Amino acid sequence: MYTIIDVARLAGVSTATVSNVINKNGKVAQKTEEKVLQAIKELNYIPNHIAKGLKTNSTQNIGIIVEDINAFSSSDVIDGICSYCEEFGYTVHLTNLRVHQKIDTPPTSHYDQLETSIEFKTSIENNINHLLSSRISGLIYIGVHPRDVSRLIPKLDIPIVYAYAYATEEDSSVNYDDFQGAKLAVDYLIQMNHQKIAIISGPINSFPSHQRLLGYQTTLIENGINYLPEYIKIGNWHYEDGYRLCNELLDLSTPPTAIFAMNDLMAIGVINAAKDRSLCIPDDLSIHGFDNLRLTDYLRPSLCTVDLQLKTIGIRSAKVLIEKLTTQNSTPDQVKIPCKHIPRDSVKSI
Amino acid sequence: MYTIIDVARLAGVSTATVSNVINKNGKVAQKTEEKVLQAIKELNYIPNHIAKGLKTNSTQNIGIIVEDINAFSSSDVIDGICSYCEEFGYTVHLTNLRVHQKIDTPPTSHYDQLETSIEFKTSIENNINHLLSSRISGLIYIGVHPRDVSRLIPKLDIPIVYAYAYATEEDSSVNYDDFQGAKLAVDYLIQMNHQKIAIISGPINSFPSHQRLLGYQTTLIENGINYLPEYIKIGNWHYEDGYRLCNELLDLSTPPTAIFAMNDLMAIGVINAAKDRSLCIPDDLSIHGFDNLRLTDYLRPSLCTVDLQLKTIGIRSAKVLIEKLTTQNSTPDQVKIPCKHIPRDSVKSI
DNA sequence: TTGTAAGCGTTATCAT
DNA sequence: ATGATAACGCTTACAA
């Protein structure tokens, strides 16, 4: 592998000149530049970022720590990050924490286990140190579920952005908007003339659940609809919760005409429970999901849901991080990306 | 950020000794080692891999080029790679080519477009050069669909392993076993007493289609079942193909009792087509998929399918690569990981 | 506009 | 067992 010295020799110039050509620093005569470029091409010279990084004490490397690359949300977020980084010449170092192998059953509300697990914290610290050894200039931490992860991450000297997760008020984060997303869903159901709208929530101690519930309540109130406690069921994000709680709702003396499940997995449980009671969807019951998982448009009926704009979250996290890197501005940036409503067949006007 | 010199000073030893401690080279007295370790901890010293890489002219970095991280297969493969790399102390540099944004409609057989697209080849070469600038020691290329990608990748001086893709006979690759996977499906259908087994294939010019078709034919012949040309339909991996071709099959004078679709997406099309003809699945028609996509276990009926063992493919690719790196052995290794059968409700014994 | 040379943080060779 | 020091490939004053 050739070095800058080989190029300089071949072009008959000094290494400084070659360096100036490579880094487009100007101050090189047109003709000299051509000679250098020609030599670079001839030798098929590839600059050594390692040596450059050592000298400049800065790299165009950014680290991604993803809690679980197999979470449905992760690949879109990473995709967004990569596309922005490629554009600006940054290299991405990926670390996968694989949390789902380290806690009981995914997805669960018991991420608390993680926060208290010494083993997990040590694993994160090792991974961060490893990334730091590569002198990454910044870090994006991608959660499996938006929640406060501040206790997991040690204080770092490099900028860090939380995507699909958040930390303290001093930290930057990029997330979708739970409140607005839930509002989108409930607004749509009301627009479809539903009044008896039940909700199947995630665990109450979860931040997204709480925000979405708030969106639900606010929208009902705004529309002068009675807010019925028996229409609120608490699940744990699983398919089985949707199935079970749908049955509970339909057993009510005044069953709802529409059910808003806080994630698509529970919504599918709701669909199947309704089917098993020989209900026809959406004629007998409208069902609204949240997440816009893949394949939900091929379900029968296709699932009306809310898209989280995950790729945008990724792009934006990278943007926030790279701005911190280039402007040294350290004011925290807590971005909320609006969700997008995906109307589909599982909701019908009554 | 502290350097090895700071540690040496604090511990009252030379930098060489500190280096020997860090790299566990032996030849350091127990007592000296303790002093050094203590100093490292005290300063919270993090070794600079960049400087080390410059000196040793070798890194523990491996590059991943993934054609599309949003392909259903990619994240599992990457997960596997990461888990192996973490264990052996390698850092992963991720590059996402995003092919689906660069060709018409995914997934398609027209990946040929890519091979002939100058723009795409240039993009790959730029990305490879960028990775090479970081002096990665090896490369894993992950395809969106197993096929010959040799025309896309320039000859490199570092080892490269193709995962979920392959190249020439001189190149190493790790894939699932199309032939065995198809055999698994057809064997199971026959075991469930089906004789009239139709197949909805992918494009005939696709290698996986061809291999799976071979598995289908072989298994029928082994079991003395007539091989009927009208039971073979050619689709293009899309949902719509499954839907349309299912109807064609059911319109036959002697319709099949079981349909094996070569991917889950087409299988879902088959399910929906059958439902739209008021057929009951699996009572009136058994349906077998291939891929084991997420959510297929929540379909009604749940989809009987074949799992590609993608994570294993990832682990194995990393293993093959790292062995090349550490043993300098360059004999190509073309691994086929056996698929796993996933019995579910969409297939029933008759 | 171009060249010279020091130095970034390590490792490795050679002394001691 | 430990230390002194050159060298890895590059950037960047500073000199010319």
XYZ file of C-alpha atoms (C1' of nucleotides) in Angstrom:
732
model
C 0.000 0.000 0.000
C 1.487 3.300 -1.124
C 2.052 6.309 1.102
C 1.958 10.000 0.550
C 5.717 9.869 0.110
C 5.424 7.566 -2.876
C 2.928 9.923 -4.440
C 5.142 12.928 -3.759
C 8.125 11.204 -5.277
C 6.249 10.149 -8.395
C 4.737 13.581 -8.871
C 8.049 15.242 -8.163
C 6.688 17.403 -5.361
C 6.810 17.455 -1.563
C 4.495 15.555 0.757
C 3.069 18.843 1.965
C 1.870 19.610 -1.519
C 0.289 16.205 -1.887
C -1.427 16.686 1.428
C -2.716 20.055 0.294
C -4.105 18.532 -2.863
C -5.826 15.711 -1.031
C -7.386 18.015 1.507
C -8.285 20.650 -1.051
C -6.545 23.365 0.927
C -6.141 25.573 -2.118
C -2.659 27.089 -2.310
C -1.597 24.559 -4.959
C -1.027 25.599 -8.551
C -3.401 24.083 -11.057
C -0.595 22.389 -12.890
C 0.975 20.912 -9.771
C -2.387 19.637 -8.677
C -2.847 17.796 -11.930
C 0.533 16.119 -11.587
C -0.343 15.005 -8.076
C -3.781 13.754 -9.033
C -2.224 11.833 -11.870
C 0.286 10.208 -9.510
C -2.476 9.315 -7.063
C -4.444 7.633 -9.789
C -1.406 5.868 -11.160
C -0.486 4.341 -7.826
C -4.099 3.838 -6.836
C -3.150 5.585 -3.640
C -5.607 5.453 -0.756
C -5.029 7.991 2.047
C -4.471 6.523 5.469
C -7.187 7.899 7.756
C -5.459 6.264 10.675
C -2.321 8.331 10.263
C -4.395 11.401 9.582
C -6.453 10.809 12.682
C -3.350 10.400 14.782
C -1.900 13.641 13.534
C -5.038 15.748 13.658
C -6.305 14.072 16.793
C -9.757 13.912 15.293
C -11.568 11.437 13.140
C -14.577 11.417 10.912
C -15.803 8.434 12.875
C -19.063 8.312 14.708
C -20.160 5.467 16.926
C -23.595 3.922 17.009
C -24.624 1.912 20.016
C -27.866 0.163 19.284
C -29.559 -1.645 22.123
C -30.902 -4.247 19.758
C -30.472 -4.189 16.035
C -33.321 -6.663 15.735
C -35.853 -4.347 17.316
C -38.302 -3.389 14.586
C -37.285 0.225 14.822
C -33.515 -0.112 14.700
C -32.735 -0.714 11.054
C -34.701 2.278 9.831
C -33.012 4.556 12.323
C -29.584 3.205 11.369
C -30.461 3.590 7.717
C -31.197 7.247 8.305
C -27.979 7.781 10.209
C -25.904 6.052 7.532
C -27.408 8.087 4.731
C -26.625 11.361 6.448
C -23.150 10.246 7.495
C -22.275 9.054 4.021
C -23.203 12.426 2.636
C -20.883 14.192 5.050
C -18.037 11.723 4.848
C -18.400 10.185 8.289
C -17.700 6.542 8.992
C -20.060 4.612 11.215
C -18.822 2.230 13.917
C -21.626 -0.066 14.935
C -22.036 -1.781 18.273
C -24.997 -3.980 19.020
C -25.833 -4.480 22.682
C -28.349 -7.259 22.037
C -30.484 -6.473 25.057
C -33.212 -8.878 24.082
C -30.889 -11.737 24.726
C -30.020 -10.296 28.079
C -33.474 -9.825 29.555
C -36.388 -12.219 29.796
C -38.980 -11.774 27.061
C -39.001 -8.979 24.532
C -40.621 -6.541 24.260
C -41.241 -5.896 27.912
C -41.611 -3.034 30.280
C -39.002 -4.546 32.498
C -36.163 -2.639 30.979
C -35.659 -1.563 34.584
C -33.860 -4.849 34.991
C -31.252 -3.505 32.642
C -30.683 -0.316 34.486
C -29.951 -2.220 37.637
C -27.963 -4.973 35.975
C -24.295 -4.485 36.741
C -23.440 -6.884 33.962
C -25.283 -4.796 31.402
C -23.775 -1.534 32.559
C -20.334 -3.073 32.393
C -21.061 -4.308 28.904
C -22.060 -0.819 27.810
C -18.975 0.705 29.368
C -16.721 -1.814 27.689
C -18.337 -1.111 24.377
C -18.051 2.617 24.839
C -14.402 2.324 25.811
C -13.805 0.211 22.773
C -15.403 2.857 20.575
C -13.434 5.537 22.368
C -10.256 3.617 21.609
C -11.075 4.192 17.969
C -11.350 7.865 18.809
C -14.896 8.304 17.556
C -15.843 11.964 17.520
C -19.422 11.450 18.570
C -21.953 8.830 19.577
C -25.566 8.017 18.797
C -27.351 5.741 21.219
C -30.416 3.965 19.817
C -32.862 2.501 22.319
C -35.241 -0.405 21.847
C -37.998 1.688 23.317
C -38.078 5.406 24.122
C -37.228 5.785 27.771
C -34.766 7.447 30.110
C -31.437 5.685 29.696
C -29.354 8.285 31.483
C -28.401 5.887 34.230
C -26.829 3.556 31.691
C -24.419 5.920 30.012
C -21.371 7.352 31.765
C -20.483 11.002 31.255
C -18.445 11.307 28.108
C -16.144 13.930 26.658
C -17.638 13.533 23.202
C -21.083 14.673 22.088
C -23.813 12.070 22.296
C -27.279 12.028 20.811
C -30.024 9.703 21.974
C -32.262 8.397 19.228
C -35.465 6.565 20.091
C -34.405 7.118 23.701
C -33.665 10.084 25.893
C -31.610 11.063 28.895
C -31.389 14.194 31.029
C -32.315 17.753 30.146
C -28.720 18.458 29.257
C -28.662 15.720 26.643
C -29.763 15.867 23.040
C -32.316 13.394 21.778
C -34.466 12.706 18.763
C -37.767 10.907 19.072
C -41.143 10.655 17.439
C -44.010 12.498 19.114
C -46.079 10.112 21.216
C -48.696 12.657 22.108
C -49.210 13.841 18.548
C -49.154 10.274 17.225
C -51.906 9.165 19.569
C -53.853 12.270 18.715
C -53.581 11.409 15.040
C -55.134 8.013 15.719
C -57.959 9.172 17.968
C -58.732 12.164 15.772
C -59.097 9.836 12.829
C -61.406 7.500 14.716
C -63.584 10.412 15.771
C -63.573 11.708 12.244
C -64.900 8.276 11.270
C -67.798 8.987 13.657
C -66.634 6.740 16.460
C -67.549 7.835 19.969
C -67.025 4.671 21.907
C -63.280 4.434 21.575
C -61.379 2.092 23.827
C -57.659 2.041 24.231
C -55.215 -0.743 24.973
C -52.223 0.873 26.555
C -48.702 -0.247 27.239
C -47.515 -0.373 30.849
C -48.436 2.795 32.721
C -44.924 3.400 33.953
C -43.694 3.650 30.383
C -43.187 7.152 29.049
C -44.647 6.473 25.595
C -47.719 4.866 27.141
C -48.225 7.849 29.336
C -47.875 10.356 26.513
C -50.140 8.422 24.195
C -52.739 8.091 26.884
C -52.572 11.834 27.330
C -53.073 12.262 23.596
C -56.075 9.965 23.762
C -57.669 11.769 26.681
C -56.987 15.226 25.309
C -58.499 14.379 21.956
C -61.611 12.898 23.520
C -62.088 15.954 25.687
C -61.486 18.315 22.794
C -64.278 16.559 20.990
C -66.629 16.519 23.960
C -66.547 12.762 24.270
C -66.962 11.124 27.626
C -63.879 9.588 28.991
C -64.722 6.136 30.326
C -62.304 4.390 32.692
C -63.564 0.973 31.621
C -62.403 1.726 28.098
C -58.821 1.875 29.228
C -56.966 -1.406 29.387
C -53.348 -1.848 30.328
C -51.297 -4.365 28.393
C -47.609 -5.066 28.042
C -47.020 -4.617 24.294
C -47.476 -8.321 23.561
C -49.769 -9.917 21.023
C -51.407 -11.909 23.794
C -52.275 -8.746 25.720
C -54.153 -7.404 22.724
C -56.000 -10.653 22.338
C -56.998 -10.926 25.993
C -57.895 -7.275 26.525
C -59.950 -7.119 23.360
C -62.104 -9.866 24.801
C -62.457 -7.965 28.045
C -63.556 -4.875 26.155
C -66.048 -6.742 24.040
C -67.514 -8.338 27.140
C -68.425 -4.916 28.485
C -72.125 -4.120 28.694
C -71.497 -1.263 26.271
C -68.632 -2.473 24.124
C -66.592 0.047 22.129
C -67.007 0.480 18.386
C -63.325 1.180 17.951
C -60.198 0.006 19.722
C -56.927 1.862 19.604
C -54.061 -0.426 20.492
C -50.843 1.312 21.396
C -48.771 -0.929 19.199
C -49.374 -3.010 16.110
C -48.575 -6.282 17.820
C -51.393 -5.809 20.311
C -53.599 -4.545 17.472
C -53.065 -7.822 15.654
C -54.067 -9.599 18.850
C -57.214 -7.478 18.873
C -57.981 -8.359 15.258
C -57.579 -12.043 15.915
C -59.659 -11.937 19.087
C -62.442 -10.163 17.231
C -62.237 -12.683 14.407
C -62.486 -15.508 16.906
C -65.737 -13.978 18.139
C -66.940 -14.003 14.546
C -66.887 -10.272 14.356
C -66.294 -8.718 11.003
C -63.604 -6.058 10.877
C -64.044 -3.202 10.244
C -67.836 -3.560 9.958
C -68.417 -4.647 13.528
C -65.348 -3.128 15.102
C -62.709 -0.666 13.981
C -59.124 -1.263 15.029
C -56.280 1.199 15.100
C -52.636 0.316 15.656
C -49.393 2.195 16.258
C -45.886 1.597 14.815
C -46.566 0.724 11.181
C -44.752 -2.575 11.330
C -43.869 -4.264 8.078
C -46.505 -6.613 6.711
C -49.334 -4.768 8.470
C -50.509 -3.598 5.063
C -50.929 -7.226 3.988
C -53.047 -8.254 6.939
C -56.725 -8.853 6.354
C -57.964 -6.272 6.922
C -54.895 -4.111 6.435
C -54.067 -2.375 9.687
C -54.749 1.326 10.097
C -51.813 2.646 12.069
C -49.362 5.421 12.857
C -45.940 5.610 11.273
C -43.032 6.629 13.493
C -40.886 8.186 10.750
C -37.936 6.218 11.962
C -35.660 6.984 9.082
C -36.240 10.688 9.694
C -35.324 10.150 13.324
C -32.053 8.587 12.183
C -31.273 11.359 9.732
C -32.047 13.991 12.286
C -29.940 12.389 15.014
C -26.977 12.337 12.675
C -27.651 15.947 11.747
C -27.816 17.048 15.369
C -24.633 15.154 16.187
C -22.635 16.387 13.233
C -23.700 19.947 13.924
C -22.398 19.577 17.450
C -19.178 18.203 16.036
C -18.626 20.968 13.539
C -19.910 23.987 15.421
C -18.859 23.013 18.941
C -22.294 24.190 19.966
C -23.298 22.199 22.986
C -26.793 23.440 23.737
C -28.997 20.374 24.011
C -31.476 19.735 21.273
C -34.557 17.701 22.100
C -36.241 17.006 18.808
C -39.674 15.490 18.345
C -40.460 14.282 14.840
C -44.195 14.266 14.063
C -45.742 10.888 13.337
C -47.643 10.213 10.158
C -51.101 8.702 9.971
C -51.542 5.599 7.817
C -55.226 5.094 7.004
C -56.077 1.503 6.118
C -58.954 -0.948 6.034
C -59.200 -1.872 9.707
C -61.004 1.384 10.482
C -64.330 2.209 8.936
C -66.743 5.086 9.239
C -69.949 4.290 11.072
C -7.234 12.397 27.097
C -4.200 10.746 28.616
C -1.455 8.943 26.700
C 0.733 6.023 27.423
C 3.415 8.515 28.466
C 1.217 9.887 31.243
C 0.611 6.383 32.481
C 4.309 5.554 32.336
C 5.191 8.683 34.266
C 2.589 8.079 36.942
C 3.582 4.443 37.338
C 7.261 5.347 37.294
C 8.066 3.010 34.410
C 8.822 3.318 30.694
C 6.231 3.458 27.923
C 7.491 0.120 26.662
C 6.533 -1.486 29.926
C 3.094 0.058 29.872
C 2.656 -1.201 26.337
C 3.674 -4.664 27.416
C 1.145 -4.613 30.206
C -1.662 -3.442 27.956
C -0.935 -6.022 25.327
C -0.316 -8.797 27.830
C 3.039 -9.621 26.329
C 4.263 -11.247 29.501
C 7.801 -10.190 30.381
C 6.527 -7.769 33.030
C 7.015 -8.429 36.708
C 3.862 -8.956 38.705
C 4.586 -5.983 40.893
C 5.318 -3.633 38.002
C 2.153 -4.748 36.280
C 0.091 -3.859 39.305
C 1.607 -0.389 39.452
C 0.814 0.148 35.787
C -2.734 -1.162 36.075
C -3.257 1.123 39.014
C -2.025 4.136 37.053
C -4.266 3.208 34.117
C -7.263 3.056 36.364
C -6.342 6.261 38.148
C -6.083 8.263 34.937
C -8.963 6.405 33.317
C -6.582 5.866 30.440
C -8.016 4.587 27.159
C -5.496 3.176 24.664
C -5.433 4.894 21.297
C -6.210 2.284 18.659
C -5.456 4.845 15.995
C -1.859 5.212 17.052
C -1.562 1.490 17.541
C -2.958 0.887 14.084
C -0.513 3.298 12.570
C 2.416 1.621 14.224
C 1.402 -1.971 13.682
C -0.109 -1.308 10.284
C -3.045 -3.501 11.178
C -6.348 -2.916 12.853
C -9.023 -4.933 14.517
C -11.518 -3.302 12.197
C -13.740 -5.161 9.836
C -15.989 -3.536 7.300
C -19.555 -4.497 6.538
C -21.075 -3.406 3.278
C -24.761 -4.145 3.330
C -26.703 -3.652 0.136
C -29.759 -2.618 2.078
C -30.038 -2.629 5.825
C -33.809 -2.542 5.480
C -33.977 -5.830 3.627
C -35.702 -8.270 5.964
C -32.596 -10.412 6.116
C -29.987 -7.776 6.865
C -30.398 -7.039 10.533
C -30.204 -10.672 11.599
C -27.056 -11.211 9.573
C -25.484 -8.061 11.010
C -26.531 -9.139 14.472
C -24.668 -12.388 13.995
C -21.573 -10.649 12.704
C -21.552 -8.172 15.590
C -21.891 -10.845 18.214
C -18.921 -12.779 16.854
C -16.835 -9.658 16.353
C -17.517 -8.397 19.831
C -16.322 -11.662 21.257
C -13.045 -11.425 19.393
C -12.493 -7.726 19.906
C -13.139 -6.567 16.374
C -14.801 -3.263 15.583
C -17.431 -3.138 12.876
C -17.534 -0.353 10.281
C -20.942 -0.287 8.668
C -21.753 0.983 5.207
C -25.259 0.854 3.824
C -25.573 0.936 0.060
C -29.344 1.451 0.072
C -29.944 -0.316 -3.206
C -33.692 -0.262 -2.856
C -33.638 3.465 -3.263
C -31.501 3.120 -6.330
C -33.552 0.641 -8.336
C -37.222 0.659 -9.242
C -39.356 -1.503 -6.982
C -38.058 -3.803 -4.313
C -37.783 -6.710 -4.147
C -37.232 -7.383 -7.793
C -35.314 -9.704 -10.022
C -33.915 -6.770 -11.855
C -30.820 -6.529 -9.748
C -29.149 -6.810 -13.138
C -29.780 -3.124 -13.425
C -27.361 -2.648 -10.587
C -24.602 -4.639 -12.121
C -24.716 -2.508 -15.207
C -25.232 0.780 -13.411
C -22.004 2.769 -13.510
C -23.344 4.993 -10.786
C -23.873 2.050 -8.445
C -20.466 0.548 -9.129
C -18.867 3.912 -8.462
C -20.791 4.197 -5.236
C -19.523 0.789 -4.122
C -15.971 1.655 -5.036
C -16.136 4.925 -3.162
C -17.489 3.162 -0.132
C -14.835 0.488 -0.308
C -12.095 3.083 -0.657
C -13.506 4.909 2.303
C -13.404 1.723 4.354
C -9.918 1.002 3.090
C -8.875 4.451 4.259
C -9.765 3.277 7.736
C -7.506 0.308 7.102
C -10.112 -2.336 7.741
C -8.513 -5.761 7.851
C -11.369 -7.583 6.169
C -14.757 -7.092 4.592
C -18.132 -8.787 4.692
C -20.519 -8.013 1.859
C -24.190 -8.662 2.615
C -26.543 -8.928 -0.351
C -30.257 -8.223 -0.472
C -30.771 -11.490 -2.269
C -28.347 -14.348 -2.823
C -26.837 -13.887 -6.269
C -23.526 -13.496 -8.037
C -22.203 -10.046 -7.175
C -18.672 -10.630 -8.419
C -19.009 -8.008 -11.109
C -19.732 -5.379 -8.483
C -16.698 -5.772 -6.279
C -13.191 -4.857 -7.389
C -10.270 -7.143 -6.522
C -9.076 -6.266 -3.050
C -5.933 -6.946 -1.074
C -7.901 -7.778 2.040
C -9.984 -10.897 2.634
C -13.648 -10.598 1.791
C -16.558 -12.844 2.663
C -19.902 -12.728 0.915
C -22.886 -13.297 3.149
C -26.324 -13.846 1.644
C -24.555 -13.391 -1.690
C -21.735 -15.084 -3.537
C -19.055 -14.367 -6.078
C -16.551 -16.515 -7.927
C -15.145 -19.891 -7.009
C -12.135 -18.219 -5.471
C -14.274 -16.219 -3.068
C -15.635 -17.244 0.298
C -19.339 -17.029 0.943
C -21.900 -18.032 3.515
C -25.494 -18.705 2.524
C -28.473 -20.747 3.548
C -29.193 -23.876 1.528
C -31.913 -23.196 -1.035
C -32.133 -26.765 -2.194
C -32.381 -28.222 1.288
C -34.813 -25.526 2.385
C -37.203 -26.266 -0.463
C -36.859 -29.942 0.233
C -37.808 -29.326 3.856
C -41.021 -27.647 2.719
C -42.031 -30.188 0.111
C -41.095 -33.118 2.313
C -43.334 -31.736 5.006
C -46.243 -31.263 2.617
C -45.862 -34.821 1.389
C -45.631 -36.040 4.951
C -48.979 -34.295 5.467
C -50.302 -36.512 2.680
C -50.372 -33.895 -0.036
C -49.767 -35.116 -3.574
C -51.066 -32.207 -5.598
C -48.436 -29.686 -4.639
C -48.103 -26.539 -6.691
C -45.237 -24.109 -6.453
C -45.039 -20.388 -6.957
C -41.484 -19.643 -7.889
C -39.407 -16.526 -8.049
C -37.992 -15.443 -11.395
C -36.370 -18.361 -13.216
C -33.127 -16.525 -13.789
C -32.629 -16.154 -10.037
C -30.267 -18.628 -8.446
C -32.394 -19.237 -5.336
C -35.472 -19.837 -7.469
C -33.594 -22.329 -9.525
C -32.219 -24.211 -6.534
C -35.533 -24.289 -4.756
C -37.284 -25.512 -7.864
C -34.706 -28.255 -8.040
C -35.433 -29.141 -4.423
C -39.127 -29.253 -5.234
C -38.703 -31.479 -8.257
C -36.232 -33.791 -6.569
C -38.472 -34.298 -3.589
C -41.503 -35.040 -5.735
C -39.556 -37.570 -7.768
C -38.092 -39.195 -4.669
C -41.621 -39.713 -3.481
C -42.920 -40.972 -6.802
C -45.195 -38.021 -7.326
C -45.981 -36.813 -10.793
C -44.376 -33.599 -11.707
C -46.984 -31.400 -13.400
C -45.841 -28.356 -15.404
C -49.147 -26.584 -14.786
C -48.381 -26.654 -11.060
C -45.387 -24.427 -11.567
C -46.032 -20.705 -11.629
C -43.429 -18.025 -11.968
C -43.785 -14.902 -9.862
C -41.490 -12.055 -8.948
C -41.411 -12.260 -5.137
C -44.228 -9.715 -4.717
C -47.402 -10.083 -2.716
C -49.416 -9.419 -5.845
C -47.755 -12.307 -7.682
C -48.819 -14.710 -4.966
C -52.352 -13.405 -5.112
C -52.643 -13.593 -8.881
C -50.929 -16.949 -9.337
C -52.920 -18.550 -6.550
C -56.041 -17.705 -8.502
C -54.551 -19.203 -11.632
C -53.749 -22.395 -9.772
C -57.181 -22.670 -8.229
C -58.767 -22.171 -11.631
C -57.060 -25.327 -12.887
C -59.321 -28.263 -13.649
C -57.465 -30.224 -10.986
C -56.403 -27.580 -8.473
C -53.598 -28.360 -6.016
C -54.295 -29.194 -2.379
C -51.146 -27.424 -1.303
C -49.227 -24.432 -2.577
C -45.586 -23.807 -1.791
C -44.730 -20.158 -2.336
C -41.041 -19.415 -2.564
C -41.270 -16.505 -0.192
C -43.570 -15.461 2.616
C -44.741 -12.333 0.880
C -46.151 -14.320 -2.025
C -47.499 -16.877 0.465
C -49.485 -14.113 2.143
C -50.830 -13.189 -1.287
C -51.854 -16.821 -1.702
C -53.592 -16.841 1.669
C -55.529 -13.705 0.851
C -56.485 -14.924 -2.612
C -57.769 -18.154 -1.138
C -59.717 -16.249 1.511
C -61.253 -14.086 -1.175
C -62.510 -17.248 -2.832
C -64.059 -18.204 0.508
C -61.690 -21.071 0.938
C -60.823 -22.097 4.434
C -57.143 -22.439 5.179
C -55.758 -24.969 5.893
C -58.881 -27.106 5.517
C -59.412 -26.422 1.840
C -55.866 -25.543 0.899
C -52.506 -25.830 2.607
C -50.020 -23.045 2.142
C -46.279 -23.144 2.713
C -44.001 -20.123 2.729
C -40.276 -19.489 2.805
C -38.238 -16.885 4.764
C -39.910 -16.869 8.172
C -40.613 -13.157 8.144
C -41.556 -11.503 11.367
C -45.271 -11.437 12.139
C -45.947 -14.542 10.034
C -46.677 -16.391 13.258
C -49.473 -13.932 14.021
C -51.221 -14.311 10.684
C -54.488 -16.193 10.612
C -53.679 -18.940 10.000
C -50.084 -18.687 11.126
C -47.798 -19.305 8.175
C -45.907 -22.569 7.900
C -42.520 -21.624 6.551
C -38.772 -22.163 6.345
C -36.334 -20.239 8.481
C -33.125 -19.071 6.861
C -30.982 -19.083 10.014
C -29.791 -15.616 9.189
C -28.060 -14.968 12.457
C -26.071 -18.145 12.000
C -25.103 -16.932 8.544
C -23.818 -13.740 10.141
C -21.879 -15.531 12.849
C -20.370 -17.911 10.361
C -19.328 -15.161 7.944
C -17.516 -13.393 10.749
C -15.908 -16.659 11.770
C -14.714 -17.397 8.241
C -13.372 -13.864 7.869
C -11.579 -13.737 11.179
C -10.017 -17.119 10.538
C -8.656 -15.801 7.275
C -7.325 -12.799 9.132
C -5.599 -14.724 11.855
C -4.333 -17.754 9.967
C -3.547 -16.107 6.621
C -5.240 -19.124 5.118
C -6.755 -18.038 1.838
C -8.479 -21.154 0.594
C -12.034 -20.183 -0.231
C -14.779 -21.420 1.998
C -18.246 -21.752 0.532
C -20.521 -22.479 3.429
C -24.149 -23.511 3.210
C -26.112 -23.275 6.436
C -29.077 -25.671 6.573
C -32.509 -24.080 6.819
C -34.902 -24.950 9.579
C -38.508 -25.982 9.102
C -41.162 -23.985 10.951
C -44.408 -25.967 11.105
C -47.477 -23.789 11.597
C -51.204 -23.733 11.027
C -51.363 -22.953 7.321
C -50.525 -26.557 6.461
C -52.775 -29.406 7.476
C -52.716 -33.123 6.945
C -55.354 -34.411 4.546
C 3.409 28.408 -4.463
C 6.280 24.872 -2.636
C 9.433 22.428 0.622
C 11.355 21.024 5.260
C 10.757 18.877 9.347
C 8.595 18.180 13.876
C 5.348 15.534 16.117
C 0.696 12.922 16.912
C 0.590 7.918 20.474
C 1.869 3.772 19.860
C 5.027 -0.590 19.214
C 9.267 -2.950 18.600
C 14.178 -3.253 18.449
C 18.039 -3.116 20.871
C 20.498 -2.061 24.960
C 21.055 -2.414 29.654
C 12.656 -7.311 33.468
C 12.985 -2.700 31.981
C 14.244 1.464 29.319
C 15.546 4.497 25.305
C 14.326 5.491 20.869
C 13.174 5.031 15.932
C 9.437 4.530 13.096
C 4.481 4.139 11.338
C 1.932 8.056 7.502
C 0.194 12.035 7.898
C -0.555 17.397 8.797
C 1.070 21.832 9.619
C 3.881 25.588 11.083
C 7.491 27.840 9.215
C 10.965 28.710 5.875
C 12.220 29.522 1.246
